[in-house]
Coordinates of C-alpha atoms in Angstrom, one line a residue:
Chain E
M822 CA -19.6 -16.6 21.3
A823 CA -20.3 -13.5 19.2
A824 CA -20.4 -14.0 15.4
M825 CA -17.3 -12.7 13.7
T826 CA -16.1 -11.6 10.3
M827 CA -13.0 -13.1 8.7
I828 CA -10.7 -10.4 9.9
E829 CA -12.1 -10.5 13.4
K830 CA -11.4 -14.2 13.6
I831 CA -7.7 -13.8 12.6
L832 CA -7.1 -10.8 14.9
A833 CA -8.8 -12.8 17.8
R834 CA -6.6 -15.9 17.2
T835 CA -3.3 -14.0 16.9
G836 CA -4.3 -11.7 19.8
G837 CA -4.9 -14.7 22.0
K838 CA -8.6 -13.8 22.5
S839 CA -11.8 -15.8 22.0
S840 CA -13.4 -12.9 20.2
V841 CA -12.8 -9.2 19.2
R842 CA -15.2 -6.3 18.4
P843 CA -14.8 -3.1 16.3
G844 CA -13.3 -0.3 18.4
E845 CA -10.8 -2.6 20.2
I846 CA -7.0 -2.4 19.7
V847 CA -5.5 -5.9 19.7
E848 CA -1.8 -6.7 20.2
C849 CA -1.2 -9.7 17.9
R850 CA 1.5 -12.2 17.3
P851 CA 2.3 -12.3 13.6
D852 CA 2.7 -15.6 11.7
M853 CA 5.1 -14.1 9.2
V854 CA 7.1 -10.8 9.1
V855 CA 8.7 -9.6 5.9
G856 CA 11.6 -7.2 5.5
L857 CA 12.6 -5.5 2.2
D858 CA 15.7 -3.9 0.6
L859 CA 14.4 -0.3 0.5
P860 CA 14.1 0.5 4.2
I861 CA 17.6 -0.9 4.8
S862 CA 19.1 1.4 2.2
T863 CA 17.1 4.4 3.3
D864 CA 18.6 6.6 6.0
G865 CA 16.6 6.3 9.2
G866 CA 14.7 3.1 8.0
W867 CA 16.8 0.4 9.6
Y868 CA 18.1 -0.1 13.1
R869 CA 20.1 -3.4 13.2
P870 CA 18.1 -6.0 15.2
K871 CA 19.9 -7.6 18.2
K872 CA 17.4 -10.4 18.2
I873 CA 14.5 -11.6 16.1
F874 CA 11.4 -13.4 17.3
D875 CA 11.6 -16.5 15.1
P876 CA 14.1 -17.0 12.2
D877 CA 11.6 -19.3 10.4
R878 CA 8.9 -16.6 10.5
V879 CA 11.0 -13.7 9.3
A880 CA 11.5 -13.3 5.5
L881 CA 13.8 -10.9 3.6
I882 CA 12.9 -10.1 0.0
F883 CA 14.8 -7.8 -2.3
D884 CA 12.3 -6.1 -4.6
H885 CA 12.2 -2.3 -4.8
S886 CA 15.6 -1.6 -6.3
V887 CA 16.8 -4.8 -8.0
P888 CA 19.4 -5.1 -9.3
A889 CA 20.9 -2.2 -7.4
P890 CA 20.6 1.0 -9.5
S891 CA 22.9 3.0 -7.1
I892 CA 25.8 2.4 -4.7
K893 CA 23.5 3.2 -1.8
D894 CA 21.1 0.4 -2.8
A895 CA 24.0 -2.0 -3.4
T896 CA 25.3 -1.2 0.1
G897 CA 21.9 -1.7 1.7
M898 CA 21.7 -5.1 0.1
V899 CA 25.1 -6.1 1.5
E900 CA 23.6 -5.2 4.9
G901 CA 20.5 -7.3 4.1
R902 CA 22.6 -10.3 3.2
R903 CA 24.6 -9.9 6.5
F904 CA 21.3 -9.7 8.5
A905 CA 19.9 -12.8 6.7
K906 CA 23.1 -14.7 7.5
E907 CA 23.5 -13.6 11.1
F908 CA 20.0 -14.7 12.0
K909 CA 19.9 -17.8 9.7
L910 CA 16.6 -16.6 8.0
K911 CA 14.7 -19.5 6.5
H912 CA 13.2 -17.3 3.8
F913 CA 15.6 -15.0 2.0
F914 CA 15.0 -14.0 -1.6
D915 CA 18.2 -12.5 -3.0
V916 CA 18.8 -11.2 -6.6
G917 CA 18.1 -14.2 -8.8
Q918 CA 15.3 -15.6 -6.6
H919 CA 13.7 -12.2 -6.3
G920 CA 10.4 -10.7 -7.2
I921 CA 8.0 -8.1 -5.9
C922 CA 7.4 -9.2 -2.3
H923 CA 3.7 -9.8 -2.5
V924 CA 4.1 -11.9 -5.6
I925 CA 7.0 -13.9 -4.0
L926 CA 4.9 -14.4 -0.8
A927 CA 2.0 -15.8 -2.9
E928 CA 4.1 -18.0 -5.1
N929 CA 6.0 -19.5 -2.3
G930 CA 3.1 -20.2 0.0
L931 CA 4.2 -17.7 2.7
A932 CA 0.9 -15.8 2.6
R933 CA -1.1 -18.6 4.2
P934 CA -4.9 -18.8 4.7
G935 CA -6.1 -17.7 8.1
E936 CA -2.7 -16.3 9.1
L937 CA -1.4 -12.8 9.9
L938 CA 1.4 -11.3 7.7
V939 CA 3.3 -8.2 8.6
C940 CA 5.3 -6.2 6.0
A941 CA 6.1 -2.5 5.7
D942 CA 4.9 -2.2 2.1
S943 CA 1.4 -0.7 1.8
H944 CA 0.2 -3.3 -0.6
T945 CA 0.5 -6.1 1.9
C946 CA -3.3 -6.3 1.7
A947 CA -2.4 -8.4 -1.4
S948 CA -2.3 -11.4 0.8
G949 CA -6.0 -11.1 1.4
A950 CA -6.6 -12.8 -2.0
L951 CA -5.3 -16.0 -0.3
N952 CA -7.4 -15.5 2.9
C953 CA -4.3 -14.2 4.7
A954 CA -4.6 -11.0 6.8
G955 CA -2.1 -8.4 5.8
R956 CA -2.0 -4.6 5.7
G957 CA 0.8 -2.2 5.3
A958 CA 2.7 -1.4 8.5
G959 CA 5.2 1.3 9.4
L960 CA 8.9 0.7 9.2
M961 CA 9.3 0.8 13.0
D962 CA 6.1 -1.3 13.4
T963 CA 7.7 -3.9 11.2
L964 CA 10.9 -3.8 13.1
Q965 CA 8.9 -4.3 16.3
A966 CA 7.1 -7.3 14.8
M967 CA 10.4 -8.7 13.5
T968 CA 12.2 -8.5 16.8
K969 CA 9.6 -8.6 19.5
G970 CA 7.0 -10.6 17.7
V971 CA 4.2 -8.2 18.5
I972 CA 2.1 -5.8 16.5
W973 CA -1.1 -3.8 17.2
Y974 CA -4.2 -3.4 15.0
P975 CA -7.4 -1.6 15.5
V976 CA -10.4 -3.8 15.0
T977 CA -12.5 -1.9 12.4
P978 CA -15.9 -2.6 11.0
S979 CA -16.0 -4.5 7.7
V980 CA -17.9 -3.9 4.4
R981 CA -18.9 -7.0 2.6
Y982 CA -18.8 -7.2 -1.2
N983 CA -20.8 -10.1 -2.8
F984 CA -19.9 -10.7 -6.5
T985 CA -22.5 -12.1 -8.9
G986 CA -22.2 -12.9 -12.6
V987 CA -19.1 -13.3 -14.7
M988 CA -16.7 -10.6 -16.0
P989 CA -17.1 -9.9 -19.7
P990 CA -14.2 -10.3 -22.1
Q991 CA -11.5 -7.5 -21.7
V992 CA -12.8 -6.7 -18.3
S993 CA -10.4 -7.7 -15.5
G994 CA -10.0 -7.6 -11.7
K995 CA -8.4 -4.2 -12.1
D996 CA -11.7 -2.8 -13.6
V997 CA -13.7 -4.5 -10.8
F998 CA -11.5 -2.6 -8.3
F999 CA -11.8 0.7 -10.2
H1000 CA -15.6 0.3 -10.2
I1001 CA -15.6 -0.2 -6.4
A1002 CA -13.2 2.8 -6.0
Q1003 CA -15.4 5.0 -8.2
E1004 CA -18.8 4.0 -6.7
Y1005 CA -17.8 3.9 -3.0
G1006 CA -14.6 6.0 -2.7
G1007 CA -12.3 5.8 0.3
H1008 CA -12.7 3.0 2.9
T1009 CA -10.7 4.5 5.8
N1010 CA -11.0 2.6 9.0
T1011 CA -12.9 -0.2 7.3
S1012 CA -11.9 -3.7 6.3
V1013 CA -13.4 -5.3 3.2
E1014 CA -14.5 -8.8 2.6
F1015 CA -15.1 -10.4 -0.8
G1016 CA -17.4 -13.4 -1.5
G1017 CA -20.7 -14.2 -3.1
P1018 CA -21.9 -16.5 -5.8
G1019 CA -19.7 -14.9 -8.5
L1020 CA -16.5 -15.6 -6.6
K1021 CA -16.2 -19.2 -7.9
D1022 CA -15.7 -17.9 -11.5
M1023 CA -13.2 -15.3 -10.6
P1024 CA -9.6 -16.5 -11.2
M1025 CA -6.9 -16.1 -8.5
S1026 CA -5.1 -13.5 -10.7
D1027 CA -8.0 -11.1 -10.6
R1028 CA -8.5 -11.7 -6.8
R1029 CA -4.8 -10.8 -6.3
T1030 CA -5.1 -7.6 -8.2
I1031 CA -8.3 -6.5 -6.3
A1032 CA -6.8 -7.3 -2.9
T1033 CA -3.6 -5.5 -3.7
M1034 CA -5.4 -2.4 -4.9
C1035 CA -7.5 -2.1 -1.8
A1036 CA -4.6 -0.1 -0.3
E1037 CA -5.7 2.6 -2.7
I1038 CA -9.1 3.0 -1.1
S1039 CA -7.4 3.1 2.3
A1040 CA -9.0 -0.2 3.4
E1041 CA -7.5 -1.8 6.5
F1042 CA -7.6 -5.5 5.6
A1043 CA -9.0 -6.9 2.4
L1044 CA -9.9 -10.6 2.7
F1045 CA -11.3 -13.0 0.1
E1046 CA -13.2 -16.1 1.2
Y1047 CA -11.2 -19.3 0.8
D1048 CA -12.6 -21.7 -1.8
Q1049 CA -11.7 -24.3 -4.4
V1050 CA -9.8 -21.6 -6.5
T1051 CA -7.7 -20.7 -3.4
A1052 CA -7.0 -24.4 -2.6
E1053 CA -6.1 -25.0 -6.3
Y1054 CA -3.7 -22.1 -6.4
L1055 CA -2.0 -23.2 -3.1
R1056 CA -1.6 -26.8 -4.0
D1057 CA 2.0 -27.9 -3.5
R1058 CA 3.0 -24.4 -2.3
L1059 CA 2.3 -24.6 1.5
D1060 CA 4.7 -26.1 4.0
R1061 CA 2.0 -26.5 6.7
P1062 CA -1.8 -27.2 6.4
P1063 CA -3.9 -24.1 5.7
T1064 CA -6.2 -22.8 8.5
P1065 CA -8.7 -20.7 6.4
V1066 CA -11.3 -18.5 8.0
A1067 CA -14.9 -18.0 6.9
P1068 CA -17.3 -15.4 8.2
D1069 CA -19.9 -16.6 10.7
A1070 CA -23.5 -16.6 9.7
G1071 CA -24.4 -13.7 12.0
A1072 CA -21.2 -11.6 11.4
E1073 CA -22.0 -7.9 11.4
Y1074 CA -21.1 -5.6 8.6
L1075 CA -21.2 -1.9 8.1
E1076 CA -22.8 -2.5 4.8
V1077 CA -23.3 -5.5 2.4
R1078 CA -22.9 -4.5 -1.3
T1079 CA -23.5 -6.6 -4.4
I1080 CA -21.3 -6.2 -7.5
D1081 CA -22.7 -7.6 -10.8
L1082 CA -19.5 -8.5 -12.6
A1083 CA -21.4 -9.0 -15.9
A1084 CA -22.4 -5.3 -16.0
L1085 CA -18.8 -4.0 -15.8
E1086 CA -16.7 -2.4 -18.5
P1087 CA -13.1 -1.2 -18.6
Y1088 CA -12.3 1.9 -16.6
V1089 CA -9.8 4.7 -16.8
V1090 CA -8.6 6.5 -13.7
M1091 CA -7.7 10.2 -13.9
P1092 CA -4.3 11.4 -12.6
D1093 CA -3.4 12.2 -8.9
A1094 CA -5.8 10.1 -6.9
V1095 CA -7.7 6.8 -7.1
P1096 CA -10.9 7.1 -5.0
N1097 CA -13.9 8.6 -6.9
N1098 CA -11.7 9.5 -9.8
A1099 CA -12.5 6.9 -12.5
K1100 CA -14.6 6.9 -15.7
R1101 CA -16.1 4.1 -17.6
I1102 CA -14.1 3.9 -20.8
S1103 CA -17.2 4.3 -22.9
Q1104 CA -17.8 7.6 -21.1
F1105 CA -14.2 8.7 -21.5
K1106 CA -14.3 10.9 -24.6
E1107 CA -11.0 12.8 -24.3
K1108 CA -8.2 12.0 -26.7
V1109 CA -5.3 11.7 -24.3
R1110 CA -1.9 11.2 -26.1
I1111 CA 0.6 9.1 -24.1
D1112 CA 4.4 8.9 -23.9
Q1113 CA 4.7 5.8 -21.8
A1114 CA 2.6 2.7 -21.1
F1115 CA 3.6 0.5 -18.1
I1116 CA 2.4 -2.9 -17.0
G1117 CA 3.9 -4.3 -13.9
S1118 CA 3.9 -4.0 -10.1
C1119 CA 2.5 -6.3 -7.3
A1120 CA -1.0 -5.5 -8.8
N1121 CA -0.3 -6.4 -12.4
G1122 CA 3.0 -8.2 -12.9
K1123 CA 1.3 -11.7 -13.0
I1124 CA 1.6 -14.1 -15.9
E1125 CA -2.1 -13.5 -16.7
D1126 CA -1.3 -9.7 -17.0
L1127 CA 1.5 -10.4 -19.4
R1128 CA -0.7 -12.8 -21.4
A1129 CA -3.4 -10.1 -21.6
A1130 CA -0.8 -7.6 -23.0
A1131 CA 0.8 -10.1 -25.4
N1132 CA -2.6 -11.1 -26.8
I1133 CA -3.3 -7.5 -27.7
V1134 CA 0.0 -6.5 -29.2
R1135 CA 0.7 -9.9 -31.0
G1136 CA 1.7 -9.1 -34.6
R1137 CA 1.3 -5.4 -34.1
K1138 CA 3.6 -2.5 -33.3
V1139 CA 3.7 0.0 -30.4
A1140 CA 2.8 3.5 -31.8
P1141 CA 5.8 5.7 -32.8
G1142 CA 6.9 7.9 -29.9
V1143 CA 5.4 5.6 -27.2
R1144 CA 7.3 3.4 -24.8
L1145 CA 5.7 0.2 -23.6
L1146 CA 7.4 -1.1 -20.5
I1147 CA 6.6 -4.5 -19.0
T1148 CA 7.9 -5.7 -15.7
P1149 CA 7.2 -9.3 -14.6
G1150 CA 6.2 -9.6 -10.9
S1151 CA 8.9 -12.2 -10.2
Q1152 CA 11.6 -14.4 -11.6
A1153 CA 9.1 -17.2 -11.8
V1154 CA 6.7 -15.1 -13.8
H1155 CA 9.6 -14.0 -16.1
I1156 CA 10.6 -17.6 -16.7
Q1157 CA 7.1 -18.6 -17.5
A1158 CA 6.7 -15.7 -19.9
V1159 CA 9.8 -16.8 -21.7
Q1160 CA 8.5 -20.3 -21.9
E1161 CA 5.2 -19.3 -23.2
G1162 CA 6.7 -17.0 -25.9
L1163 CA 5.2 -13.9 -24.4
V1164 CA 8.5 -12.1 -24.0
E1165 CA 9.2 -12.6 -27.7
T1166 CA 5.8 -11.4 -28.7
L1167 CA 6.1 -8.3 -26.5
L1168 CA 9.6 -7.5 -27.7
K1169 CA 8.7 -7.9 -31.4
A1170 CA 5.9 -5.4 -30.8
G1171 CA 8.4 -2.9 -29.6
A1172 CA 8.0 -3.3 -25.8
V1173 CA 10.8 -3.3 -23.3
V1174 CA 10.6 -6.3 -20.9
T1175 CA 12.5 -5.5 -17.8
N1176 CA 13.8 -7.6 -14.9
S1177 CA 11.3 -8.1 -12.0
T1178 CA 11.3 -5.2 -9.5
C1179 CA 9.0 -2.5 -8.0
G1180 CA 11.0 -0.2 -10.4
A1181 CA 8.8 2.1 -12.4
C1182 CA 5.7 1.8 -10.2
F1183 CA 7.3 3.9 -7.4
G1184 CA 9.5 6.0 -9.7
G1185 CA 12.5 4.2 -8.5
H1186 CA 14.2 3.1 -11.6
M1187 CA 13.7 1.6 -15.1
G1188 CA 10.9 3.8 -16.4
V1189 CA 11.0 7.2 -14.6
L1190 CA 8.9 10.0 -16.2
A1191 CA 10.0 13.4 -17.3
A1192 CA 8.1 16.7 -16.7
G1193 CA 5.2 17.1 -19.1
E1194 CA 5.1 13.4 -20.0
V1195 CA 1.9 11.4 -19.9
C1196 CA 1.7 7.8 -18.8
I1197 CA -1.0 5.2 -18.6
T1198 CA -0.1 2.5 -16.1
A1199 CA -1.4 -0.9 -15.0
S1200 CA 0.4 -0.6 -11.6
T1201 CA -0.7 0.5 -8.2
R1202 CA -1.0 4.3 -8.0
N1203 CA -1.2 7.5 -9.9
F1204 CA -0.1 10.1 -7.3
K1205 CA 1.5 13.3 -8.4
G1206 CA 5.3 12.6 -8.7
R1207 CA 4.8 8.9 -8.1
M1208 CA 6.6 7.7 -11.3
G1209 CA 9.1 10.5 -11.5
S1210 CA 8.5 14.2 -12.2
A1211 CA 5.7 15.9 -10.3
E1212 CA 4.9 17.5 -13.6
A1213 CA 4.1 14.2 -15.3
R1214 CA 0.5 13.0 -15.5
I1215 CA -0.4 9.4 -14.7
Y1216 CA -3.6 7.7 -15.8
M1217 CA -4.5 4.2 -14.8
G1218 CA -6.1 1.3 -16.6
S1219 CA -6.0 -2.5 -16.8
P1220 CA -3.2 -4.3 -18.6
A1221 CA -5.4 -4.7 -21.6
T1222 CA -6.3 -1.0 -21.7
V1223 CA -2.6 -0.1 -21.3
A1224 CA -1.5 -2.5 -24.1
A1225 CA -4.3 -1.2 -26.4
S1226 CA -3.3 2.4 -25.7
A1227 CA 0.4 1.6 -26.4
L1228 CA -0.6 0.5 -29.9
T1229 CA -2.7 3.6 -30.8
G1230 CA -0.7 6.2 -28.8
V1231 CA -3.8 7.5 -27.1
I1232 CA -5.9 6.1 -24.2
T1233 CA -7.9 3.4 -25.9
D1234 CA -10.7 0.9 -25.1
P1235 CA -9.1 -2.6 -25.4
R1236 CA -12.4 -3.9 -26.9
T1237 CA -11.8 -1.8 -30.0
V1238 CA -8.4 -3.2 -30.9
C1239 CA -9.1 -6.9 -30.2
A1240 CA -9.6 -9.3 -33.0
Chain V
M480 CA -2.9 10.7 30.5
P481 CA -4.4 13.6 28.7
H482 CA -2.8 14.5 25.4
V483 CA -3.7 18.1 24.3
V484 CA -1.9 20.3 21.8
E485 CA -2.6 23.9 20.9
G486 CA -1.2 25.8 17.9
R487 CA -1.5 27.5 14.6
V488 CA -3.4 25.6 11.9
W489 CA -2.2 24.7 8.4
K490 CA -5.0 23.4 6.1
F491 CA -4.6 20.8 3.4
G492 CA -7.4 19.5 1.2
D493 CA -8.6 16.1 0.2
N494 CA -6.4 13.2 -0.9
I495 CA -3.1 14.3 0.5
N496 CA -1.0 11.2 -0.2
T497 CA 2.3 9.8 1.1
D498 CA 4.1 10.7 -2.1
L499 CA 3.4 14.4 -1.4
I500 CA 4.4 14.0 2.2
Y501 CA 7.5 11.9 1.5
P502 CA 8.5 12.1 -2.3
N503 CA 10.6 9.2 -3.7
T504 CA 13.6 11.5 -3.8
A505 CA 13.6 11.4 0.0
F506 CA 14.6 7.8 0.0
R507 CA 18.0 8.8 -1.2
A508 CA 18.4 11.9 1.0
P509 CA 20.3 12.0 4.3
E510 CA 17.9 11.4 7.2
A511 CA 18.2 15.0 8.5
Q512 CA 17.3 16.4 5.0
Q513 CA 14.3 14.2 4.2
Y514 CA 11.6 16.4 5.8
K515 CA 12.7 19.3 3.6
L516 CA 11.1 17.6 0.6
T517 CA 7.7 17.4 2.3
F518 CA 4.9 18.9 0.2
S519 CA 7.5 20.2 -2.3
A520 CA 5.2 19.0 -5.2
N521 CA 2.0 20.6 -4.0
R522 CA 3.1 23.4 -1.7
P523 CA 6.7 24.4 -2.3
G524 CA 8.2 26.6 0.4
W525 CA 5.8 25.3 3.1
V526 CA 8.6 23.6 5.1
D527 CA 10.3 27.0 5.6
Q528 CA 7.0 28.6 6.8
V529 CA 5.9 26.0 9.3
R530 CA 7.0 26.5 12.9
P531 CA 7.5 24.0 15.8
G532 CA 4.1 23.3 17.5
D533 CA 2.0 24.1 14.4
L534 CA -1.0 21.8 13.7
L535 CA -2.2 20.2 10.5
V536 CA -5.9 19.9 9.4
G537 CA -6.5 17.5 6.5
G538 CA -9.4 16.6 4.4
L539 CA -10.6 13.2 3.1
N540 CA -8.2 10.2 2.9
F541 CA -5.4 12.1 4.5
G542 CA -2.1 10.2 4.2
M543 CA -3.4 7.7 1.7
G544 CA -0.7 5.6 0.0
S545 CA 2.4 3.9 1.1
G546 CA 4.3 3.0 4.3
R547 CA 6.7 5.9 3.9
P548 CA 7.4 7.5 7.3
S549 CA 4.9 10.3 6.9
G550 CA 4.5 10.9 10.6
K551 CA 8.2 11.1 11.2
V552 CA 8.8 13.8 8.5
L553 CA 5.7 15.8 9.5
R554 CA 6.9 15.8 13.1
E555 CA 10.4 16.9 11.9
C556 CA 8.7 19.7 10.0
G557 CA 7.4 20.9 13.4
I558 CA 3.8 19.6 13.2
A559 CA 2.6 18.7 16.7
G560 CA -0.8 17.1 15.9
V561 CA -2.9 16.0 12.9
V562 CA -6.7 16.0 12.6
A563 CA -8.4 15.0 9.3
E564 CA -11.9 14.4 8.0
T565 CA -10.7 10.8 7.3
L566 CA -7.3 9.4 8.0
N567 CA -5.6 6.5 6.2
G568 CA -5.0 3.7 8.7
L569 CA -1.4 3.3 7.7
C570 CA -0.8 7.0 8.0
L571 CA -2.3 6.8 11.5
R572 CA 0.1 4.0 12.4
N573 CA 3.0 5.9 11.0
C574 CA 2.1 9.0 13.0
V575 CA 1.7 7.0 16.3
V576 CA 4.9 5.1 15.9
S577 CA 6.7 8.4 15.4
A578 CA 5.0 10.0 18.4
L579 CA 2.8 12.3 16.4
P580 CA -0.8 12.2 17.6
A581 CA -3.5 12.0 14.9
M582 CA -7.2 11.5 14.8
Q583 CA -10.3 11.8 12.6
C584 CA -13.0 14.4 13.0
K585 CA -15.8 14.8 10.5
G586 CA -16.4 18.4 9.6
V587 CA -12.9 19.6 10.7
S588 CA -12.2 21.3 7.3
G589 CA -15.0 23.7 7.9
L590 CA -14.1 24.4 11.5
F591 CA -10.9 26.3 10.7
E592 CA -9.5 28.9 8.4
E593 CA -5.8 28.6 7.9
G594 CA -3.9 30.5 10.6
D595 CA -6.5 30.0 13.3
I596 CA -5.4 28.7 16.6
A597 CA -6.6 25.2 17.4
R598 CA -6.7 22.9 20.4
F599 CA -6.7 19.2 19.7
D600 CA -7.5 16.9 22.7
F601 CA -6.5 13.5 21.5
S602 CA -7.7 11.8 24.7
S603 CA -11.3 13.0 24.5
G604 CA -11.5 13.7 20.8
L605 CA -12.5 17.3 21.2
V606 CA -11.4 19.6 18.4
T607 CA -11.6 23.3 19.3
N608 CA -11.1 26.5 17.2
V609 CA -9.7 28.8 19.9
T610 CA -9.8 31.8 17.6
R611 CA -13.4 31.5 16.6
K612 CA -14.7 29.8 19.8
R613 CA -16.3 26.7 18.3
S614 CA -15.7 23.0 18.5
L615 CA -16.5 19.6 17.1
Q616 CA -16.3 16.1 18.6
G617 CA -13.7 13.9 16.8
E618 CA -12.7 10.3 17.4
A619 CA -10.5 10.0 20.5
V620 CA -7.2 8.1 20.1
A621 CA -7.1 4.8 22.0
P622 CA -5.1 4.9 25.3
L623 CA -2.7 2.2 24.1
L624 CA -1.7 4.4 21.1
L625 CA -1.4 7.5 23.2
D626 CA 0.9 5.6 25.5
I627 CA 3.2 4.9 22.5
V628 CA 3.1 8.7 21.6
A629 CA 3.9 9.5 25.2
A630 CA 6.8 7.1 25.2
G631 CA 8.3 9.0 22.2
G632 CA 7.3 6.4 19.6
V633 CA 8.2 2.8 19.0
L634 CA 11.9 3.1 18.3
P635 CA 12.9 4.4 21.8
M636 CA 10.9 1.5 23.2
L637 CA 12.7 -1.0 21.1
V638 CA 16.1 0.5 21.9
R639 CA 15.3 0.6 25.6
E640 CA 14.2 -3.0 25.7
G641 CA 17.3 -4.1 23.9
Y642 CA 15.7 -5.3 20.6
V643 CA 17.6 -3.0 18.2
E644 CA 20.8 -0.9 18.1
A645 CA 20.5 2.7 19.3
T646 CA 21.7 4.3 16.1
A647 CA 20.5 3.9 12.6
Y648 CA 22.4 1.9 10.1
V649 CA 23.4 4.1 7.2
A650 CA 24.1 2.6 3.8
S651 CA 27.1 4.3 2.3
A652 CA 26.5 6.0 -1.1
R653 CA 30.2 5.8 -2.1

């Protein structure tokens, strides 16, 4: 049998084939399908299903607009609850059990190694950190997967990234991703695989950030190899044994690239686009004054991100005229942040800690920008108009860079404010 | 089945993202009004100039970003086909499910001036500038995907097969 990459193996299994090759389109049977609140409350986004393919394999998660900021959102969530009840969904995360879907899926063991996950949110590639194949689907694609249990994917070539070395202090998975986006640009029609000798020292938190952000380089799937770190993270979370995939020895790649993690430094991404739009912070000489600093989203709402921010602002104050907003990725992260004292540290520094939601990241609520304002964000994207006014400017950085910038009021290298 | 469209070209540059195609304000707009917000941040007034049957030529990373129904609103604007230097995979999905054919063609930005007449053959991948009589070979769309386009997109198929209700659920705003 032909040697396969990780994604080829998952598409072959779920497509009922012994092997697949780039260029094919495969019709697959998903292992898990995830619905969200926003499509239901958006006109044209939801056609009531008459049947679903498996109530144990369809999840509904409220995340984008939680708690409801408008009557329309509130009404949409009434419909969501009705749907969950009608079909007796096994996995329903209502307000109170909520969180950003990709965080909820990881925490609750629903993004399982070797499996195929369907969700209409573009950051579904987040599941790749756990060796689970996911990529954003369309609203109607997702409805088809939910009802009929079928979804098509093109089999694309893969680029393989091998990590070596260990990340220096104040360099995070976000900076690793920015480095890849800067050096190699867009990855349209290409899946990415991550492995190599440096992987063993890369915490799950950084892997989750990198996998999530691969949507921003237009990668198809973004899969990390399964290892001890994955197994450790998933301990006591899974309700069935994992079926991880590993690449075959002779698997073919478009290219194999090595990333020396030890040589990296923090990056800043300029407004409006992510690919080929970053600068190493030591080369970033402009003095950019900020109005808002945001840390949150599926990419950076993890407990490790909140710790990074708290460690920088502890005992200090956010600069006058600057708003520092922190949004935990889930209720579980929020509770842990309270237990660890991070929320108190952040609040005393002058930050606002919000409820868990997609919120400010997509310009939905709780942190929308006005015309002329400048934001540095540790979230997913920096598109014009993304976080509110199309006349606002959005820079991107790691949680540490964002926290450091909030203290000084200008975009700042976190290594210069750390004790 | 061959799938060929011919029409007037609108050119867009690199990194046209989903937030430009479908701004977040569209989530709260009635379905019939959502397309009117398309490109309001980068090309205000365009939705009033585009005519049914016009074609769109994009640059690198066309449609990068989120799962917003980019194909649906572009089709509602009147666009009958999309060819870009590189096309985000989720954008391709969203075009196909909404019955808007789309494909990649390296060099397409240089093949056209805005307003030229183009012919896109999605079955063979051939991209022709009818006005200037020159062409390039793009990447043909797979037959399975062209079948979805020919069927009018995924939704009519789901309705026909009895999987979903025929009319959209509308969350009341009052």
